[in-house]
Every structure is written in C-alpha cells, then in structure tokens.
Amino acid sequence: MRNSILPLGLLPLLALAPASRAADRPNMVFIMSDDMGFSDIGCYGGEIATPNLDKLAKNGVRFTQFYNTGRCCPTRASLLTGLYAHQAGVGHMMSDYGIPQYQGRLNRNCVTVAEVLRPAGYRTYMSGKYHVTPVRSGPDGRPDTSNWPCQRGFDRFYGTIHGAGSFFDPNTLTRDNTFISPYADPEYQPEQFYYTDAISDHAVRFIREHDRQNGEQPFFLYVAYTAAHWPMHALQRDLAKYEGKYDAGYQAVRDARYQRMLQLGLIDESATVNWPIPEQWKEKRYLAWDIRNMEVYAAMIDCMDQGIGRIVAALKETERLDNTLLCFFQDNGGCAEGYGRGGEGRPRAAQPEFPPMADDELQTQMT
C-alpha cells in the first residue's frame, strides 16, 4: 500500500474492518504543511528542493483536483473529523461567535480520526500544530486540557496548541498534557532548537518507540508542520541554498513553474492561462524584501522535506513502509498576510530592549 491515497471518509470503515492480524491493517501517516502554495514543491512544479516529497509522489498518487477550506483551523478540523468544518464547530478560527458552527473549538458532536482508530486497535500519535481549540484556563487557573490531543484520541502528543509563533521558541509547546519550554526540556535538547526539526524528530521518535513497545499494533501518526507559516524563520544551513534564487522576480518564477506543471501533466495548456503580471500589480518598493522573504520561505519548506525524509527512513528502518499509508496535505494556499513589510519605518534598537527570558519560561503571558 506504499504511498497510496484513500479518501478520509473511508478511514472509519478501514479501521473497523475485521482483520485476522495487525499486519492486515496499514499504518497511517498524515502530514500537513501550513500556508503553502500547491506549486511550491517540486512534484507540483516548484523550484524548491523537495526530493523526499517528490519521491513519494513519483511512487504514489498526485491529486490534480483537491479541496481544503482555504483557512487554517477549519481545514484541520475537517481533516481530523471527516466533517465540514461548521459541523465540527470550527467554521472560522478560534474565536467563539456564540453559535455552534462558530464556537472556535472541536465540539463533542464529532469524533476525531484518532478517537475512531484507537478503540479499533491502533496506537495514535501527533507531532506538531493542533490549532482546533483555544488556549484557556480552567476553574483552577491551570490550562484547560479537556479538548487537547490526548483528550481527543491521541496516545502521545508533542507540539503547539496555538497556531503560530517563533520557530526558535514556540509558545504553548506541549508534551502530552504539559506545557514545556524547549530550553528546559530534559527529553529533547538538540544543538539548536528549531520547531520544524523538533516536529520531525518527535514523529521519528514515536515511530521507533512504537516499534519497540507496541510492535504488533498498527499506528496512526499525524504530523502537522508550521512550515511555511509566518514568521519567516529558517536555519542558515538551509538558507544558503536559496541565496539569489529569486532575483529574477515574480514573472520568471511564475513562468518557470507554469512550464514545469505542463511538462508534469498537472495542467493542460488549453484549459489554463499564464498571462503576464501587470506592472502595477508588481511590488517595487519592497521587492528586495520580497526576494529575501521568498528565500527564507523556500528554506523553511526545504527543511520540512528533509524531516519527511527522516520519517520515511524511520518507517523503512522499522520495516513498516510497505504497509503504511502516507498522505500529504496543505491547509490552504500561500499566506496573504504581509507581516514584516514596511519595517524600515521602525528603526531597530542597537541592543535588546527587554531582558532575556529564563530557560524555563513558558510564555504564559502569550496564552
């Protein structure tokens, strides 16, 4: 079943079907990227280096017609429940508008895929961004964890409850049901903390630990990256590859992607257009910023792909790849929010204006 695709609506039937052996039921790995255009990755025409996703696509199935909800939280709610986002209570973002369809959190009239699979004999794991419930305190002043991943069917969780934040010090970073700081975490101390790597590393950890401790059971793993959501944060090792890559400007990148998509058979020239971008639509004042921004964006996606490669390697290492269903999704298209532009109007201080946070600071003022 390597790299094949099944509609989400089939998963409950698949999970509950009789099976004489655990090996008869595939493991499932759902991978979600964040705020990324569909043509960014190589197998859909992009110039960003994504060899691991490209290899999966070559040996699997690529959709040329597929829908998300065009928004972060609703897409995740639909993916997790198989329902329209409004049915799950997440019609928009995390604000409660006082009506059931827009309560800003997964409701209890739905079940997650993890809640379906776990009683059917699957172990369930999640690494990465949750973002289908607000972060709020319970009556005792502690975080209300009643709608967190471990209370919605997942056996293990490492990631963030919030939707966005620093890649070097993310707020609401959580292990299972406990907030942690990446700099005071005894279980994970890389040479440099970077959230994309942390998500990948914990996905690999869950696969290996599952193999050692629960080898006879199938598993479901949900890997929800925050790449390439703002803020634009990348590692220097990945940035170097893209320096100068976008100097030719918008039209050149668009034309090259269009031609590659035609060559790959993803689009038909008779049914598509690639008109020149009108000059008045092109950014001029902040073009240099846009070029650098795109270099960082590409590096973020490159790093995610490297992590997906490590996940695939862990599946091979544990001899599970041939019986694993791998699906890659995007929650919406490229981000339209222009954070960071125009920053030259606010001069940067020569020295930090605030004292550094302690290693064990949980950034609770952010939640």
XYZ file of N, CA and C in Angstrom, residues 88-338:
753
model
N -18.166 20.528 12.787
C -17.236 20.245 13.884
C -17.106 21.408 14.854
N -17.733 22.559 14.544
C -17.688 23.714 15.444
C -16.603 24.715 15.137
N -15.863 24.510 14.032
C -14.728 25.382 13.712
C -14.944 25.990 12.325
N -16.003 26.794 12.198
C -16.313 27.409 10.919
C -15.341 28.489 10.513
N -14.621 29.059 11.491
C -13.638 30.090 11.181
C -12.375 29.795 11.968
N -11.987 30.695 12.869
C -10.764 30.489 13.637
C -11.126 30.131 15.080
N -10.356 30.609 16.047
C -10.528 30.163 17.430
C -11.398 31.082 18.274
N -12.071 32.029 17.651
C -12.996 32.893 18.393
C -14.362 32.234 18.502
N -15.021 32.456 19.628
C -16.360 31.922 19.845
C -17.371 33.006 19.495
N -18.154 32.786 18.436
C -19.131 33.766 17.981
C -20.525 33.509 18.559
N -20.619 32.554 19.473
C -21.874 32.336 20.177
C -22.862 31.450 19.464
N -22.462 30.820 18.376
C -23.326 29.864 17.685
C -22.525 28.584 17.461
N -23.190 27.441 17.427
C -22.471 26.163 17.414
C -21.473 26.008 16.275
N -21.812 26.554 15.113
C -20.927 26.375 13.960
C -19.646 27.189 14.068
N -19.654 28.197 14.928
C -18.507 29.093 15.074
C -18.112 29.217 16.541
N -17.974 28.097 17.215
C -17.587 28.158 18.627
C -16.073 28.137 18.799
N -15.330 27.945 17.711
C -13.878 28.056 17.772
C -13.182 26.904 18.466
N -13.800 25.759 18.541
C -13.162 24.581 19.132
C -13.900 23.347 18.634
N -13.206 22.233 18.542
C -13.863 20.984 18.167
C -14.974 20.688 19.164
N -16.156 20.423 18.651
C -17.255 20.134 19.564
C -17.287 18.646 19.927
N -18.228 18.290 20.766
C -18.350 16.892 21.204
C -19.401 16.131 20.409
N -19.904 16.764 19.346
C -20.799 16.055 18.440
C -20.027 15.352 17.329
N -18.705 15.517 17.340
C -17.866 14.881 16.335
C -16.825 14.016 17.028
N -16.257 13.110 16.287
C -15.131 12.322 16.786
C -13.959 12.541 15.849
N -12.756 12.517 16.390
C -11.565 12.642 15.566
C -11.197 11.280 15.002
N -10.372 11.295 13.973
C -9.904 10.030 13.407
C -9.162 9.214 14.464
N -8.461 9.901 15.381
C -7.768 9.184 16.447
C -8.755 8.517 17.400
N -9.875 9.198 17.674
C -10.892 8.612 18.553
C -11.569 7.406 17.913
N -11.591 7.356 16.594
C -12.151 6.199 15.900
C -11.144 5.055 15.850
N -9.892 5.391 15.561
C -8.892 4.347 15.342
C -8.406 3.691 16.629
N -8.341 4.444 17.710
C -7.773 3.873 18.941
C -8.585 2.684 19.454
N -9.926 2.765 19.560
C -10.663 1.589 20.017
C -10.661 0.444 19.000
N -10.230 0.737 17.760
C -10.130 -0.308 16.744
C -8.762 -0.979 16.757
N -7.949 -0.650 17.777
C -6.679 -1.345 17.928
C -5.458 -0.591 17.466
N -5.624 0.655 17.053
C -4.490 1.471 16.625
C -3.898 2.244 17.800
N -2.581 2.427 17.791
C -1.935 3.433 18.626
C -1.960 4.736 17.839
N -2.086 5.853 18.540
C -2.287 7.135 17.860
C -1.309 8.176 18.400
N -0.674 8.888 17.478
C 0.365 9.850 17.840
C 0.183 11.138 17.033
N 0.568 12.248 17.653
C 0.550 13.526 16.951
C 1.795 14.317 17.283
N 2.409 14.907 16.248
C 3.548 15.796 16.419
C 3.304 17.051 15.600
N 3.254 18.208 16.273
C 3.106 19.465 15.551
C 1.949 20.322 16.018
N 1.394 21.083 15.093
C 0.423 22.138 15.373
C -0.989 21.576 15.487
N -1.673 21.878 16.579
C -3.039 21.407 16.817
C -4.054 22.425 16.269
N -4.227 23.544 16.932
C -4.981 24.712 16.448
C -6.440 24.417 16.120
N -7.079 23.582 16.920
C -8.525 23.386 16.786
C -9.225 23.566 18.128
N -8.558 24.244 19.039
C -9.174 24.619 20.313
C -8.410 25.818 20.861
N -9.063 26.740 21.536
C -8.344 27.872 22.113
C -7.564 27.452 23.347
N -6.568 28.232 23.688
C -5.827 28.010 24.925
C -6.477 28.855 26.000
N -7.026 28.204 27.006
C -7.677 28.946 28.080
C -7.523 28.193 29.387
N -7.805 28.890 30.457
C -7.619 28.312 31.790
C -8.905 27.707 32.305
N -8.765 26.651 33.105
C -9.894 26.044 33.772
C -10.204 26.769 35.077
N -11.156 26.283 35.837
C -11.544 26.958 37.085
C -10.428 26.997 38.122
N -9.449 26.098 38.009
C -8.347 26.099 38.968
C -7.182 26.982 38.528
N -7.360 27.663 37.394
C -6.305 28.535 36.889
C -5.308 27.835 35.997
N -5.342 26.523 35.972
C -4.444 25.773 35.100
C -5.035 25.703 33.690
N -4.197 25.377 32.687
C -4.735 25.263 31.320
C -5.858 24.233 31.243
N -6.896 24.570 30.532
C -7.998 23.639 30.300
C -7.583 22.686 29.185
N -7.262 21.461 29.547
C -6.764 20.481 28.577
C -7.868 19.566 28.040
N -9.123 19.868 28.339
C -10.206 18.937 28.038
C -10.388 18.676 26.546
N -9.880 19.572 25.699
C -10.036 19.401 24.257
C -8.686 19.285 23.554
N -7.637 19.013 24.313
C -6.304 18.854 23.756
C -6.167 17.472 23.113
N -5.112 17.240 22.352
C -4.991 15.988 21.599
C -5.157 14.716 22.423
N -4.568 14.669 23.611
C -4.651 13.440 24.412
C -6.065 13.194 24.937
N -6.899 14.216 24.905
C -8.304 14.055 25.289
C -9.200 13.875 24.056
N -8.593 13.910 22.870
C -9.334 13.696 21.626
C -8.757 12.507 20.851
N -8.271 11.518 21.590
C -7.946 10.251 20.966
C -6.483 9.935 20.765
N -5.577 10.875 21.007
C -4.159 10.626 20.767
C -3.476 10.082 22.023
N -2.700 9.019 21.829
C -1.953 8.442 22.944
C -0.772 9.316 23.346
N -0.123 9.934 22.364
C 1.025 10.795 22.645
C 0.906 12.064 21.804
N 1.398 13.162 22.373
C 1.377 14.435 21.656
C 2.618 15.229 21.992
N 3.240 15.798 20.966
C 4.287 16.797 21.133
C 4.014 17.873 20.096
N 3.853 19.116 20.566
C 3.615 20.180 19.610
C 3.051 21.416 20.281
N 2.388 22.246 19.486
C 1.837 23.501 19.991
C 0.316 23.495 19.867
N -0.327 24.087 20.861
C -1.784 24.223 20.829
C -2.165 25.428 19.967
N -1.372 26.491 20.060
C -1.586 27.695 19.255
C -1.284 27.448 17.784
N -1.648 28.432 16.957
C -1.479 28.284 15.521
C -0.189 28.823 14.957
N 0.502 29.726 15.654
C 1.705 30.325 15.079
C 2.593 30.844 16.193
N 3.852 31.007 15.867
C 4.803 31.538 16.839
C 6.221 31.306 16.366
N 7.161 31.700 17.181
C 8.568 31.580 16.836
C 8.947 30.130 16.553
N 9.764 29.932 15.540
C 10.297 28.602 15.257
C 11.454 28.263 16.196
N 11.979 29.264 16.880
C 13.110 29.043 17.772
C 12.695 28.969 19.243
N 11.491 29.450 19.559
C 10.983 29.379 20.927
C 9.462 29.459 20.883
N 8.792 28.429 20.380
C 7.339 28.484 20.203
C 6.591 28.512 21.526
N 5.549 29.334 21.598
C 4.727 29.342 22.800
C 3.691 28.224 22.719
N 3.183 27.819 23.844
C 2.262 26.688 24.048
C 2.877 25.363 23.612
N 4.186 25.261 23.576
C 4.816 23.972 23.296
C 4.429 22.999 24.413
N 3.999 21.822 24.004
C 3.370 20.886 24.940
C 3.869 19.469 24.696
N 4.108 18.746 25.762
C 4.313 17.301 25.670
C 3.150 16.635 26.392
N 2.360 15.885 25.644
C 1.144 15.257 26.155
C 0.208 16.328 26.720
N 0.139 16.505 28.038
C -0.770 17.500 28.617
C -0.047 18.590 29.396
N 1.261 18.725 29.182
C 2.041 19.655 29.994
C 2.789 20.643 29.122
N 2.609 21.954 29.404
C 3.412 22.957 28.733
C 4.886 22.732 29.059
N 5.746 22.921 28.057
C 7.183 22.820 28.276
C 7.878 23.981 27.574
N 9.092 24.247 27.977
C 9.947 25.194 27.277
C 10.999 24.392 26.516
N 11.280 24.747 25.267
C 12.292 23.980 24.528
C 13.679 24.060 25.150
N 13.892 25.072 25.991
C 15.222 25.250 26.559
C 15.353 24.661 27.958
N 14.284 24.076 28.457
C 14.342 23.409 29.760
C 13.672 22.041 29.662
N 13.770 21.445 28.504
C 13.130 20.164 28.243
C 14.167 19.052 28.373
N 14.110 18.249 29.420
C 15.130 17.222 29.603
C 15.078 16.109 28.562
N 13.958 15.988 27.843
C 13.806 14.886 26.890
C 14.300 15.212 25.492
N 14.490 16.484 25.200
C 14.868 16.853 23.834
C 15.738 18.099 23.886
N 17.032 17.930 23.663
C 17.979 19.033 23.714
C 18.905 18.980 22.499
N 18.416 19.395 21.328
C 19.285 19.425 20.145
C 20.324 20.527 20.269
N 21.290 20.509 19.390
C 22.313 21.556 19.402
C 21.681 22.927 19.188
N 20.700 23.013 18.316
C 19.919 24.232 18.127
C 18.460 23.838 17.966
N 17.588 24.403 18.794
C 16.171 24.102 18.674
C 15.589 24.848 17.481
N 14.882 24.109 16.643
C 14.146 24.687 15.507
C 12.890 23.850 15.377
N 11.731 24.503 15.406
C 10.471 23.776 15.586
C 10.201 22.748 14.489
N 10.522 23.080 13.239
C 10.298 22.110 12.165
C 11.078 20.827 12.429
N 12.336 20.977 12.827
C 13.141 19.800 13.157
C 12.565 19.057 14.358
N 12.078 19.810 15.348
C 11.520 19.173 16.548
C 10.285 18.337 16.196
N 9.443 18.855 15.308
C 8.267 18.099 14.868
C 8.693 16.812 14.176
N 9.651 16.930 13.260
C 10.140 15.742 12.545
C 10.779 14.744 13.504
N 11.606 15.241 14.410
C 12.326 14.352 15.328
C 11.370 13.598 16.241
N 10.308 14.256 16.679
C 9.347 13.566 17.550
C 8.479 12.584 16.770
N 8.196 12.889 15.511
C 7.490 11.905 14.681
C 8.339 10.642 14.534
N 9.626 10.825 14.284
C 10.547 9.681 14.186
C 10.606 8.936 15.517
N 10.677 9.692 16.607
C 10.717 9.065 17.941
C 9.483 8.214 18.184
N 8.305 8.733 17.834
C 7.077 7.970 18.057
C 7.082 6.670 17.248
N 7.589 6.724 16.013
C 7.645 5.513 15.179
C 8.567 4.479 15.812
N 9.742 4.915 16.235
C 10.709 3.973 16.816
C 10.222 3.414 18.148
N 9.663 4.287 18.982
C 9.166 3.795 20.271
C 7.986 2.853 20.072
N 7.152 3.146 19.110
C 6.039 2.244 18.816
C 6.559 0.875 18.412
N 7.602 0.860 17.590
C 8.146 -0.410 17.123
C 8.692 -1.240 18.280
N 9.307 -0.566 19.249
C 9.881 -1.280 20.400
C 8.809 -1.720 21.395
N 7.795 -0.898 21.591
C 6.854 -1.134 22.690
C 5.503 -1.713 22.244
N 5.105 -1.434 21.015
C 3.765 -1.844 20.560
C 3.838 -2.414 19.150
N 4.857 -3.179 18.902
C 5.167 -3.612 17.543
C 4.071 -4.345 16.827
N 3.202 -5.031 17.545
C 2.150 -5.810 16.893
C 0.945 -4.967 16.489
N 0.862 -3.752 17.012
C -0.289 -2.900 16.696
C 0.001 -2.005 15.501
N -1.004 -1.699 14.680
C -0.846 -0.642 13.681
C -0.901 0.715 14.380
N -0.430 1.766 13.698
C -0.466 3.091 14.308
C -0.955 4.134 13.315
N -1.476 5.220 13.880
C -1.836 6.418 13.127
C -0.981 7.561 13.652
N -0.300 8.257 12.763
C 0.578 9.371 13.127
C 0.176 10.599 12.329
N -0.130 11.680 13.035
C -0.488 12.958 12.416
C 0.670 13.920 12.645
N 1.300 14.357 11.563
C 2.453 15.255 11.618
C 2.031 16.593 11.030
N 1.893 17.600 11.878
C 1.335 18.897 11.456
C 2.402 19.980 11.580
N 3.082 20.237 10.481
C 4.151 21.253 10.486
C 3.574 22.665 10.552
N 4.378 23.601 11.046
C 4.038 25.023 10.936
C 4.746 25.668 9.754
N 5.644 24.980 9.088
C 6.245 25.492 7.855
C 5.189 25.435 6.761
N 5.021 26.468 5.976
C 5.843 27.665 5.898
C 5.061 28.898 6.377
N 4.349 28.743 7.487
C 3.587 29.837 8.103
C 4.552 30.889 8.656
N 4.121 32.160 8.606
C 4.922 33.181 9.276
C 5.035 32.851 10.765
N 6.040 33.351 11.456
C 7.115 34.235 10.986
C 8.109 33.494 10.088
N 8.729 34.249 9.196
C 9.716 33.655 8.298
C 11.013 33.415 9.073
N 11.162 32.198 9.558
C 12.318 31.791 10.337
C 12.933 30.556 9.695
N 14.199 30.626 9.326
C 14.868 29.467 8.726
C 16.263 29.329 9.315
N 16.818 28.150 9.145
C 18.175 27.876 9.596
C 19.173 28.270 8.507
N 20.324 28.773 8.934
C 21.324 29.232 7.971
C 21.763 28.115 7.034
N 21.799 26.885 7.544
C 22.229 25.754 6.709
C 21.324 25.587 5.490
N 20.035 25.933 5.638
C 19.077 25.799 4.545
C 18.986 27.072 3.713
N 19.217 28.216 4.342
C 19.119 29.495 3.637
C 20.161 29.633 2.538
N 21.357 29.129 2.785
C 22.458 29.324 1.840
C 22.103 28.798 0.451
N 21.324 27.736 0.395
C 20.974 27.099 -0.878
C 20.128 28.007 -1.773
N 19.425 28.967 -1.172
C 18.450 29.755 -1.942
C 18.866 31.207 -2.141
N 20.055 31.567 -1.735
C 20.509 32.939 -1.927
C 20.607 33.249 -3.416
N 19.897 34.266 -3.848
C 19.878 34.660 -5.249
C 18.891 33.899 -6.111
N 18.201 32.942 -5.535
C 17.312 32.075 -6.308
C 16.146 32.837 -6.929
N 15.729 33.925 -6.286
C 14.531 34.630 -6.738
C 14.830 36.039 -7.246
N 16.082 36.297 -7.562
C 16.467 37.633 -8.014
C 15.793 38.024 -9.326
N 15.404 37.049 -10.138
C 14.800 37.353 -11.439
C 13.392 37.913 -11.309
N 12.773 37.795 -10.133
C 11.479 38.421 -9.910
C 10.291 37.514 -10.128
N 9.113 38.103 -9.944
C 7.861 37.351 -9.913
C 7.561 36.596 -11.212
N 7.642 37.306 -12.351
C 7.212 36.701 -13.612
C 8.068 35.503 -13.986
N 9.366 35.597 -13.744
C 10.260 34.496 -14.106
C 9.929 33.237 -13.310
N 9.650 33.405 -12.029
C 9.297 32.246 -11.196
C 7.960 31.665 -11.658
N 7.025 32.531 -11.922
C 5.702 32.069 -12.361
C 5.792 31.331 -13.700
N 6.534 31.885 -14.654
C 6.658 31.251 -15.969
C 7.315 29.880 -15.848
N 8.367 29.792 -15.051
C 9.080 28.520 -14.907
C 8.181 27.466 -14.271
N 7.416 27.847 -13.266
C 6.507 26.889 -12.624
C 5.426 26.436 -13.603
N 4.910 27.371 -14.360
C 3.857 27.030 -15.321
C 4.364 25.997 -16.331
N 5.547 26.201 -16.842
C 6.101 25.272 -17.825
C 6.353 23.897 -17.206
N 6.836 23.871 -15.993
C 7.077 22.572 -15.346
C 5.769 21.839 -15.082
N 4.733 22.573 -14.706
C 3.439 21.933 -14.459
C 2.869 21.339 -15.746
N 3.104 22.022 -16.869
C 2.693 21.462 -18.160
C 3.475 20.191 -18.455
N 4.781 20.230 -18.223
C 5.630 19.070 -18.502
C 5.263 17.877 -17.628
N 4.851 18.166 -16.388
C 4.485 17.094 -15.465
C 3.083 16.552 -15.739
N 2.334 17.218 -16.602
C 0.990 16.781 -16.909
C -0.034 17.138 -15.854
N 0.298 18.108 -14.998
C -0.618 18.505 -13.929
C -1.697 19.455 -14.416
N -1.382 20.213 -15.457
C -2.341 21.143 -16.037
C -2.309 21.001 -17.549
N -3.324 21.516 -18.193
C -3.462 21.462 -19.651
C -3.376 22.889 -20.183
N -2.503 23.106 -21.158
C -2.317 24.463 -21.667
C -3.595 25.027 -22.261
N -4.446 24.163 -22.834
C -5.674 24.650 -23.454
C -6.720 25.065 -22.427
N -6.531 24.647 -21.179
C -7.518 24.944 -20.137
C -6.979 25.902 -19.083
N -5.789 26.443 -19.302
C -5.177 27.343 -18.322
C -4.606 28.566 -19.037
N -4.278 29.570 -18.264
C -3.643 30.774 -18.816
C -2.456 31.153 -17.947
N -1.513 31.837 -18.547
C -0.373 32.365 -17.807
C -0.074 33.766 -18.325
N -1.044 34.642 -18.152
C -0.877 35.999 -18.631
C 0.239 36.712 -17.871
N 0.885 37.664 -18.501
C 1.902 38.457 -17.791
C 1.297 39.194 -16.593
N 2.038 39.304 -15.539
C 1.583 40.044 -14.365
C 1.625 41.535 -14.706
N 0.525 42.259 -14.581
C 0.533 43.697 -14.878
C 1.567 44.429 -14.022
N 2.226 45.381 -14.610
C 3.277 46.102 -13.910
C 2.761 46.750 -12.629
N 1.524 47.249 -12.666
C 1.007 47.933 -11.481
C 0.743 46.969 -10.330
N 0.709 45.676 -10.612
C 0.492 44.682 -9.555
C 1.807 44.227 -8.916
N 2.906 44.533 -9.547
C 4.187 44.048 -9.034
C 4.683 44.941 -7.890
N 5.151 44.313 -6.855
C 5.738 45.055 -5.745
C 7.067 45.648 -6.183
N 7.249 46.924 -5.963
C 8.504 47.565 -6.343
C 9.240 48.116 -5.127
N 8.504 48.778 -4.257
C 9.157 49.415 -3.116
C 9.828 48.388 -2.212
N 9.155 47.234 -2.028
C 9.684 46.223 -1.123
C 10.158 44.979 -1.866
N 10.577 45.139 -3.125
C 10.980 43.984 -3.926
C 12.152 43.245 -3.287
N 13.144 43.975 -2.807
C 14.301 43.312 -2.190
C 13.867 42.511 -0.965
N 12.930 43.081 -0.199
C 12.404 42.355 0.965
C 11.665 41.104 0.517
N 10.865 41.221 -0.529
C 10.118 40.073 -1.034
C 11.053 38.963 -1.499
N 12.122 39.336 -2.182
C 13.080 38.340 -2.670
C 13.706 37.598 -1.497
N 14.140 38.340 -0.487
C 14.725 37.692 0.684
C 13.678 36.862 1.429
N 12.474 37.370 1.512
C 11.393 36.655 2.160
C 11.155 35.299 1.477
N 11.197 35.296 0.137
C 10.981 34.063 -0.606
C 12.131 33.090 -0.403
N 13.345 33.591 -0.252
C 14.476 32.717 0.039
C 14.288 31.996 1.375
N 13.823 32.751 2.381
C 13.579 32.160 3.695
C 12.439 31.154 3.624
N 11.386 31.541 2.923
C 10.221 30.660 2.743
C 10.639 29.332 2.112
N 11.456 29.403 1.071
C 11.924 28.187 0.398
C 12.755 27.331 1.345
N 13.599 27.969 2.145
C 14.428 27.225 3.092
C 13.579 26.515 4.136
N 12.487 27.141 4.541
C 11.592 26.519 5.522
C 10.956 25.250 4.964
N 10.529 25.304 3.693
C 9.917 24.136 3.056
C 10.960 23.055 2.833
N 12.155 23.448 2.446
C 13.258 22.505 2.262
C 13.513 21.724 3.546
N 13.529 22.434 4.679
C 13.763 21.792 5.975
C 12.639 20.811 6.307
N 11.413 21.190 6.008
C 10.289 20.278 6.232
C 10.467 19.007 5.418
N 10.861 19.148 4.167
C 11.056 17.979 3.317
C 12.160 17.075 3.864
N 13.215 17.674 4.378
C 14.272 16.870 4.993
C 13.703 16.033 6.146
N 12.832 16.654 6.940
C 12.215 15.939 8.055
C 11.321 14.811 7.580
N 10.582 15.040 6.489
C 9.745 13.979 5.930
C 10.625 12.819 5.478
N 11.797 13.137 4.952
C 12.738 12.086 4.587
C 13.150 11.247 5.785
N 13.333 11.906 6.940
C 13.709 11.151 8.151
C 12.549 10.276 8.628
N 11.329 10.769 8.469
C 10.151 9.970 8.841
C 10.074 8.724 7.961
N 10.263 8.898 6.656
C 10.236 7.753 5.737
C 11.365 6.780 6.085
N 12.536 7.325 6.413
C 13.662 6.458 6.785
C 13.344 5.640 8.033
N 12.636 6.249 9.003
C 12.252 5.519 10.219
C 11.268 4.409 9.893
N 10.367 4.649 8.941
C 9.430 3.609 8.519
C 10.173 2.456 7.847
N 11.188 2.791 7.059
C 12.000 1.741 6.434
C 12.773 0.958 7.491
N 13.378 1.701 8.403
C 14.197 1.104 9.460
C 13.400 0.104 10.291
N 12.133 0.416 10.535
C 11.276 -0.465 11.339
C 10.472 -1.434 10.461
N 10.810 -1.474 9.167
C 10.183 -2.396 8.209
C 8.663 -2.209 8.144
N 8.243 -0.941 8.168
C 6.816 -0.634 8.134
C 6.393 0.138 6.885
N 7.335 0.557 6.075
C 6.990 1.440 4.964
C 6.030 0.781 3.974
N 6.250 -0.486 3.684
C 5.414 -1.146 2.684
C 3.983 -1.370 3.154
N 3.731 -1.186 4.437
C 2.366 -1.325 4.951
C 1.909 -0.027 5.616
N 2.338 1.095 5.043
C 1.972 2.400 5.598
C 1.350 3.276 4.522
N 0.219 3.853 4.862
C -0.467 4.817 4.006
C 0.053 6.209 4.352
N 0.724 6.866 3.406
C 1.288 8.198 3.612
C 0.480 9.219 2.812
N -0.035 10.233 3.480
C -0.800 11.287 2.809
C -0.211 12.645 3.174
N -0.021 13.503 2.175
C 0.489 14.852 2.396
C -0.580 15.858 1.987
N -0.864 16.803 2.893
C -1.910 17.801 2.677
C -1.351 19.206 2.926
N -2.079 20.211 2.458
C -1.811 21.607 2.796
C -3.104 22.235 3.299
N -2.996 23.060 4.338
C -4.233 23.573 4.949
C -4.879 24.684 4.137
N -4.097 25.424 3.383
C -4.619 26.440 2.460
C -3.473 26.856 1.563
N -3.676 27.886 0.766
C -2.608 28.337 -0.113
C -1.601 29.209 0.604
N -0.730 29.826 -0.176
C 0.278 30.699 0.402
C -0.350 31.840 1.182
N 0.315 32.249 2.237
C -0.218 33.266 3.138
C -0.311 34.631 2.439
N -1.431 35.301 2.631
C -1.639 36.624 2.034
C -1.338 37.756 3.005
N -0.956 37.421 4.231
C -0.705 38.450 5.246
C 0.704 38.999 5.087
N 0.817 40.334 5.061
C 2.088 40.979 4.748
C 2.923 41.354 5.953
